[in-house]
Structures are given as structure tokens and as C-alpha cells.
Amino acid sequence: MNRLERALEELRRRKIGQGMVLKPQNIYYLTGFYPTSFAVLLLGKETKLLVSPMDERLAFRCEVEVEVVRNFRRRLRRIESRRVGVEKSYASCEFYERYLRGRQVVSLGFLEEMRMVKDREELRRIKSAVRVAEEVMGGVAERLEEAESERELAAWAEYLLRRKAGSAFEVIVASGRNSAVPHHTPGEGLDTASVIIDLGARVEHYASDITRTFSLNKAEGFDELYEAVLEAQKAAIGRCVAGAAARDVDLAAREVLREYRLEEYILHSTGHGIGLEVHEAPRLSGESDLILREGMVVTVEPGVYREIGVRVEDMVLIGKRPKLLTSFGK
Amino acid sequence: MNRLERALEELRRRKIGQGMVLKPQNIYYLTGFYPTSFAVLLLGKETKLLVSPMDERLAFRCEVEVEVVRNFRRRLRRIESRRVGVEKSYASCEFYERYLRGRQVVSLGFLEEMRMVKDREELRRIKSAVRVAEEVMGGVAERLEEAESERELAAWAEYLLRRKAGSAFEVIVASGRNSAVPHHTPGEGLDTASVIIDLGARVEHYASDITRTFSLNKAEGFDELYEAVLEAQKAAIGRCVAGAAARDVDLAAREVLREYRLEEYILHSTGHGIGLEVHEAPRLSGESDLILREGMVVTVEPGVYREIGVRVEDMVLIGKRPKLLTSFGK
């Protein structure tokens, strides 16, 4: 059974008359076509992809019937099912009011669950995206000494990523005190005493995500923080095995950082699934109750944010044993 | 009255007990702080910004009281108002089910309306973003002959944009047959017979957006298409005056293209407002019933997509007369 058939099977099982898929990543996953404008994949009673005229010439790659729609409002109001499935975390309140009011609306969350376990082709693309990201990390490391600013270094990283493939998200270059801010926007100046570089490539729609913290002229306390984070990461990676709880990966990292009395400097959970989206299920957080399965791909990225910040992020394929996909500098 | 006070006044006028603003651009517009993680600006009964620990160190720039929230679910359930305002096109069905069920939910669409007319400081930033985009367009034009592929040229444009400022959206480089696809993703090869370059800078959160179509060795029919598009654009820009209907800008462009028998090759409306978002109100489309006002900033970008495509996009400040903000090559 291919993905589309599996999704249709799920719909029948859940007695959903009509699914309306809006999220481009889910549409791509099920049809092989990645819409560039508003599009709706109908699943169930009607199964076809509705695209705008903007996408007419691109949609020939699509594995389901395509209908070009000039007026989505009119078209979507023709849908009759009483029980409709949508991606509740993606569809807006406006969409709900226009098309779903008075119907029984249920979640299509199973699509995100389907995407958690990667098949061979998906792994091939993820590995390609990893190779590009690691090459670029090398290019950035080389330029560290001569770069004139965080911003220039980030711009260079984006150039290298996009020349080869695509950039999965805005590159983060956070140096000195800025490294203590997990979502710092690259700015003027570059303090090479501690520099966090967080970047990812995109290859055929699949993403990679890797972080390294460099220090040319060691900031005070850098080595101690770095060692603690590395040890936390190692412990967390050790739990990335099929059958383990996602929560335990997070807890393993926290436990190590607690031993180093660094727990209060943790600002985010330990990692996340990655694939068509940079952040997707499963989350590796203390609140997750998900069990890891073979074929999931996650990042493991403990970080501490004090006067300076240190974060190290690698990608791991879940199996009987954890398989590290990234290896830059390791 | 500052923006926040005006928004609070609107809430009172509409008898909205509690506004919940989620869209980062709207939060920034009202508070001066641009969240990098999930955040909620409460307006009305309670007026404060709820941020995650990730944003704690950044939020000191905020003009309203800030509260760091570790558990948004618990925090948002404490909100008691019966009549709640949300950005209906932004808030998700999931958000609705978690926090809004059983309440009277109304739109905060007036925030987007407030943002349509730009003040002096906003215009300063937009003009800065225009300058960067035009410089980069120059850099790209120079490299056109030697560039090895659409992708490399787009990557170079991103580098130039990000080195100076930020990139407002993914640069489009669409050449030869690809230029007939408005949302083409830059790929291998570069056919210099016709190349659409669509790029924009971001300066202090404000965007610019400019498109030029180049032709080194003229593609067949290029001159005729180009002339028609330019004439359509000129007619459309002529309608960009305070008091005119947004719809008429679109119709003016279409009318010219109809005279050239090119109407069937139009794939998108003639333009859009621009500011904190690349696409924002007002839309310059045949369906709009909005009247243009002094201080609005729009793009005017008619395009025709045949064997090859031609699109020319400039930014215009609405006033008693149209004021062209972009001038590259004109």
C-alpha cells in the first residue's frame, strides 16, 4: 500500500467522509507534488488535488487527479460530507468559519504520525541534506577567523547552502554574549571566543539541522560548559533506540546537566523529529509520551545559556542502536 | 495616541473584553518586540505580553509588561472574558478548541487595517530595504553572464541581501521556459534569453520586493511581451492615488494586456501591500473593494506567462500622486 492508500484506509477506519489537507508538506508526502500557492488535497468521498492557476504548470508531477480552481470559496462550499478531517494545528479559524461550521470536524493528525518513520528514499534525501550541511559547516569554520561579522558569516553560510541545495532555515550565528540567546539574529561584530553556528540544508524537500559551538580564543568557562553539554548529548543519544520513551532522551540530557549544576540554564527541550519540516514529530521533551520507533530521525541538541551559550546538535536515526547521521568534527 | 492605545480604543469600541494577538508582526507593531517563539499579546482586560523562556532575554525591548510563561496551556485557560478577539486568519483550529470554545470569538482584523497606512519611521525602513534590494539587483545583473545556474545566481543574491541586511523571501531566478512559472524554484542551467529576478530585502523587520526581467540574447517575442507588461504597469501605477479603488489598479493593468491579446496569460493579481509582511493588505486585485489611502505602500507587478514569462515589479507609495519608491533601470 502506498502512502495515499494508507491515508485513505485511515480515513475509512475513522469514518471521516472527507479529508481536507492544507499543509504543503502533507500534500507533498501523499501526492509527490509540493504546492507553491494555496492548495487543498481532498481525500475520501472525493480524492483530488485542488490547485490555483499559479500551480497549473507544476502540478503535472502529481500522483492524484488535479483540478485547477479559480474560486476556492465557491469550490470548497460544494463539499458535502458531515464529518470532515482537517489538520487542526494548521487550518485557521477563518477556514473553519468559512467551510467547516456546522460539520463534525476531526483531526488529520495521523498524517504527522505517518511521517515520523522514514522510508529508504526519505533517508537518502536526509543523508544528502546532512552531507551538504556538514560541508558548509566546514566552509564556515574556515572563514571564522577572517569574517567581519556574525551577519556576514551567516550570509556566507546561506550562499554555500543554496549554491549546492537549499537552506532549511535561517542560519544562526551567535557569538560572545549573543550565544546566550538561542534565537539570536546575526548582527554586527563577531566575538570568536565562543560562536554558535546552527544551520541546515534542504535537498528534494528534506531538511538537515546541525549545530556546532566554536571557540578560537577560549572564553572564560567555555571548556567546562562545552564538556558538560557534550556529555549530556552523549547520554541523550544513548537513549535514542527503538522502544525507548522520547521523554527519556530529554531527561538523560537534563540529568547530566543537573550533575554539573547547569540545569537552570537549559532553555529548550533536547531535540525534535526532522524530515519535510525542520521541526516535526516526535518532540524529545519531558512532556512527550511517545515511544521511539525504528526509522525515526531526530536531532539531539542540548544547550546551556549562561554568560555565553553552548549548544551541540547532531542528527540520529533511531534503530536497535542509535545511528549518528552527522559527524562533523567528531 | 500611540499604536497600542489606538488598538485598545478599537477593542473598547467593539466591546471585545480580551484580545489575544498571536501573529509576530502584529505583536511587533504594537509593542516594539518581535517574538522568536510562541508568544501571546493580551490586550484589554489584561494587557501584557506572554513570552516563552526562549525570549526572556530579548523581550526587554518590549513596551508593555512582559510575563515569562512556562506552560501556555495552563496560563491561557485562566483567561475569563466571554468575548475574545483573535486574528482569525492566523489562529489555528487547535488554538480555537483549546482556548476559545464556548466563547464569542470575534476578529482582530482591524490590526491589519491599522498597518496599511505607514508612518514616517516605517517609510524610512521600507526605503532602506528598497535601497538594499536595488543594489543587489545591480549585483545580480552584473553576474548574469558568468553565472553557472539559476540556483547559483539566486544563492549569490541571497548572500548580497543578507550581508547588508536580510532577505525578505526566497529569491526567484526563473530563466527561459522556467520564467513562465511564477513560483519557479531556481534550478540547474541558466537561459539568458529571458530571466526573471524577483528579490527583496528586510531592514529592521520591513520588507522590499522588486522584480526585473532581463534578456541578454533576446528570446523570440520577448520585446513584444516586455513592452506590453511595461505599458500595463504604467497604467496601473497611474491609478495608485489616494481615493482610487484598489480594484481599478488591477483592472487598468488587465485592460492594457487585453488590448495586446495577452489577458489569458495573466496568472496573478497586479500587486499587494508590503511592510512588516511581504504580502499584506491591501491586495490590488479585481475582487478588492478597498479604497487606497495616502501612506499605503504597494507593489505593482503585472506579469504574463506564455512560452516565456515577463514580470516587472515596482513599489509605489500612495499619495495625491503615485510616488515610485523603486527605480532600478528605469
XYZ file of C-alpha atoms in Angstrom, chain A residues 11-258:
248
model
C -9.914 7.843 6.861
C -12.252 4.898 6.361
C -11.238 3.405 9.689
C -12.008 6.722 11.398
C -15.232 7.155 9.405
C -14.108 10.521 8.039
C -16.183 11.228 4.924
C -13.915 13.915 3.546
C -10.362 14.894 4.419
C -9.147 18.386 3.505
C -5.338 18.533 3.608
C -3.897 22.063 3.502
C -0.336 21.728 4.741
C 2.050 21.677 1.753
C 4.345 19.125 3.402
C 1.460 16.704 3.872
C 0.213 17.277 0.325
C 3.715 16.562 -0.961
C 4.031 13.460 1.213
C 0.845 11.993 -0.212
C 0.972 13.152 -3.842
C 4.587 13.914 -4.788
C 3.610 17.485 -5.659
C 4.670 20.402 -3.454
C 2.232 23.284 -3.964
C 3.653 26.796 -4.129
C 0.272 28.501 -3.601
C -2.875 27.733 -1.668
C -3.982 24.180 -2.469
C -6.321 21.621 -0.940
C -5.927 17.872 -1.186
C -9.339 16.250 -0.908
C -9.240 12.717 0.442
C -12.161 10.308 0.721
C -15.523 10.796 -0.927
C -13.660 12.937 -3.460
C -9.916 12.374 -3.850
C -8.215 15.070 -5.893
C -5.867 17.975 -5.561
C -7.287 21.458 -5.959
C -4.629 23.957 -7.076
C -4.660 27.600 -8.089
C -3.813 28.646 -11.668
C -0.344 29.614 -10.349
C 0.444 25.934 -9.871
C -1.195 24.591 -13.008
C 2.037 24.054 -14.922
C 3.845 22.478 -11.985
C 1.161 20.066 -10.850
C 1.680 17.544 -13.633
C 4.021 15.743 -11.237
C 1.099 14.987 -9.008
C 0.038 11.380 -8.406
C -3.652 12.180 -7.968
C -6.155 13.918 -10.218
C -5.629 17.677 -10.335
C -8.321 20.326 -10.657
C -7.413 23.957 -11.289
C -9.627 26.184 -9.150
C -10.209 29.852 -9.834
C -12.559 30.435 -6.930
C -11.721 28.299 -3.906
C -14.562 29.722 -1.863
C -17.189 28.536 -4.272
C -15.433 25.215 -4.865
C -14.964 24.310 -1.208
C -18.543 25.165 -0.309
C -19.651 22.351 -2.616
C -18.183 19.774 -0.259
C -20.978 17.893 1.404
C -19.650 15.466 3.994
C -20.930 15.835 7.504
C -17.745 14.529 9.099
C -14.651 16.320 7.822
C -10.976 15.844 8.697
C -8.530 18.775 8.783
C -5.070 19.473 10.140
C -6.275 21.265 13.248
C -2.931 22.829 14.089
C -2.637 24.222 10.549
C -6.152 25.180 9.378
C -7.126 28.655 10.579
C -10.207 29.817 12.456
C -11.155 31.658 9.265
C -11.005 28.436 7.270
C -13.145 26.806 9.926
C -15.791 29.531 9.794
C -15.917 29.560 6.010
C -16.038 25.873 5.264
C -16.479 23.779 8.359
C -19.122 25.409 10.516
C -21.945 23.064 11.399
C -19.931 19.993 10.476
C -18.272 17.469 12.706
C -14.594 18.370 12.451
C -11.963 15.806 13.334
C -8.174 15.825 13.245
C -5.951 14.503 10.467
C -3.100 14.255 12.971
C -2.390 10.722 11.752
C -0.616 12.273 8.740
C 2.069 13.691 11.020
C 2.316 10.277 12.681
C 2.774 8.570 9.317
C 5.617 10.942 8.521
C 7.573 10.134 11.689
C 9.017 6.857 10.373
C 11.129 7.491 7.286
C 11.415 5.123 4.336
C 14.575 4.448 2.310
C 14.079 7.229 -0.191
C 13.426 9.731 2.590
C 16.574 8.616 4.407
C 18.583 9.019 1.213
C 17.452 12.626 0.912
C 18.019 13.372 4.583
C 21.537 11.968 4.307
C 22.167 14.140 1.244
C 20.994 17.160 3.207
C 23.339 16.156 6.041
C 26.311 15.944 3.674
C 25.644 19.434 2.333
C 25.212 20.881 5.836
C 28.472 19.339 7.002
C 30.370 20.638 4.002
C 29.002 24.089 4.661
C 29.845 23.870 8.359
C 33.404 23.195 7.213
C 33.336 26.232 4.929
C 32.056 28.402 7.758
C 34.653 27.130 10.215
C 37.397 28.034 7.747
C 36.088 31.555 7.399
C 35.648 32.106 11.137
C 38.877 33.999 11.658
C 38.519 36.424 8.757
C 34.743 37.012 8.895
C 33.842 40.610 9.603
C 30.558 39.996 11.413
C 28.033 37.393 12.502
C 25.803 38.617 9.726
C 28.426 38.263 7.025
C 29.291 34.758 8.205
C 25.616 33.752 8.235
C 25.154 35.236 4.753
C 28.148 33.220 3.536
C 26.696 30.039 5.022
C 23.383 30.724 3.256
C 25.264 31.200 -0.010
C 27.096 27.900 0.331
C 23.903 26.050 1.302
C 21.853 27.498 -1.531
C 24.540 27.104 -4.166
C 24.566 23.360 -3.508
C 20.991 22.708 -2.490
C 18.674 24.848 -0.350
C 18.738 26.328 3.113
C 16.382 24.637 5.571
C 16.029 27.653 7.898
C 17.712 30.991 8.599
C 21.301 30.284 9.634
C 22.086 31.297 13.223
C 25.496 32.771 14.027
C 25.554 33.865 17.667
C 28.853 34.894 19.214
C 30.068 36.040 22.609
C 27.180 37.252 24.773
C 24.783 36.708 21.884
C 25.432 32.982 22.080
C 23.394 33.055 25.295
C 20.290 33.798 23.184
C 19.080 30.608 21.446
C 17.233 32.533 18.679
C 19.711 35.359 18.199
C 19.555 37.185 14.857
C 23.081 37.505 13.395
C 24.307 41.085 13.779
C 27.390 43.276 13.696
C 30.665 42.109 15.191
C 31.967 38.622 15.833
C 33.417 37.501 19.147
C 35.382 34.381 18.325
C 35.727 33.443 21.990
C 32.506 31.483 21.514
C 30.416 31.145 18.365
C 27.307 29.029 17.919
C 26.611 28.090 14.286
C 23.249 26.427 13.621
C 22.461 25.568 10.005
C 20.678 23.073 7.795
C 20.366 22.169 4.142
C 17.295 21.185 2.173
C 17.566 18.528 -0.520
C 14.487 17.483 -2.504
C 12.290 18.970 0.261
C 14.067 17.144 3.126
C 15.967 19.027 5.802
C 19.080 18.613 7.906
C 19.918 20.560 11.072
C 23.308 20.704 12.797
C 24.858 22.988 15.411
C 28.450 23.441 16.489
C 29.933 25.806 19.044
C 33.407 27.064 18.174
C 35.920 28.901 20.305
C 39.130 30.268 18.825
C 40.384 32.170 21.859
C 38.660 30.389 24.694
C 36.037 32.381 26.580
C 36.160 32.010 30.351
C 34.365 28.894 31.433
C 33.941 27.720 27.854
C 35.642 24.356 28.280
C 33.606 23.410 31.298
C 30.286 24.274 29.639
C 31.307 22.533 26.454
C 32.299 19.359 28.226
C 29.030 19.283 30.161
C 26.933 19.760 27.022
C 28.868 17.094 25.159
C 28.405 14.646 27.993
C 24.693 15.469 28.157
C 24.402 14.920 24.430
C 26.181 11.595 24.627
C 23.822 10.406 27.346
C 20.807 11.570 25.334
C 21.987 9.917 22.121
C 22.430 6.684 24.055
C 18.658 6.656 24.664
C 17.778 7.095 21.003
C 16.772 3.484 20.465
C 13.581 1.844 19.279
C 11.292 1.134 22.220
C 12.655 3.929 24.427
C 10.470 6.845 25.517
C 11.106 10.166 23.757
C 10.841 11.766 27.187
C 13.826 9.757 28.463
C 16.141 11.247 25.825
C 15.326 14.677 27.219
C 15.635 13.531 30.817
C 19.016 11.891 30.171
C 20.456 15.205 28.959
C 18.919 17.118 31.862
C 20.265 14.658 34.383
C 23.839 15.187 33.239
C 23.408 18.969 33.228
C 21.903 18.798 36.707
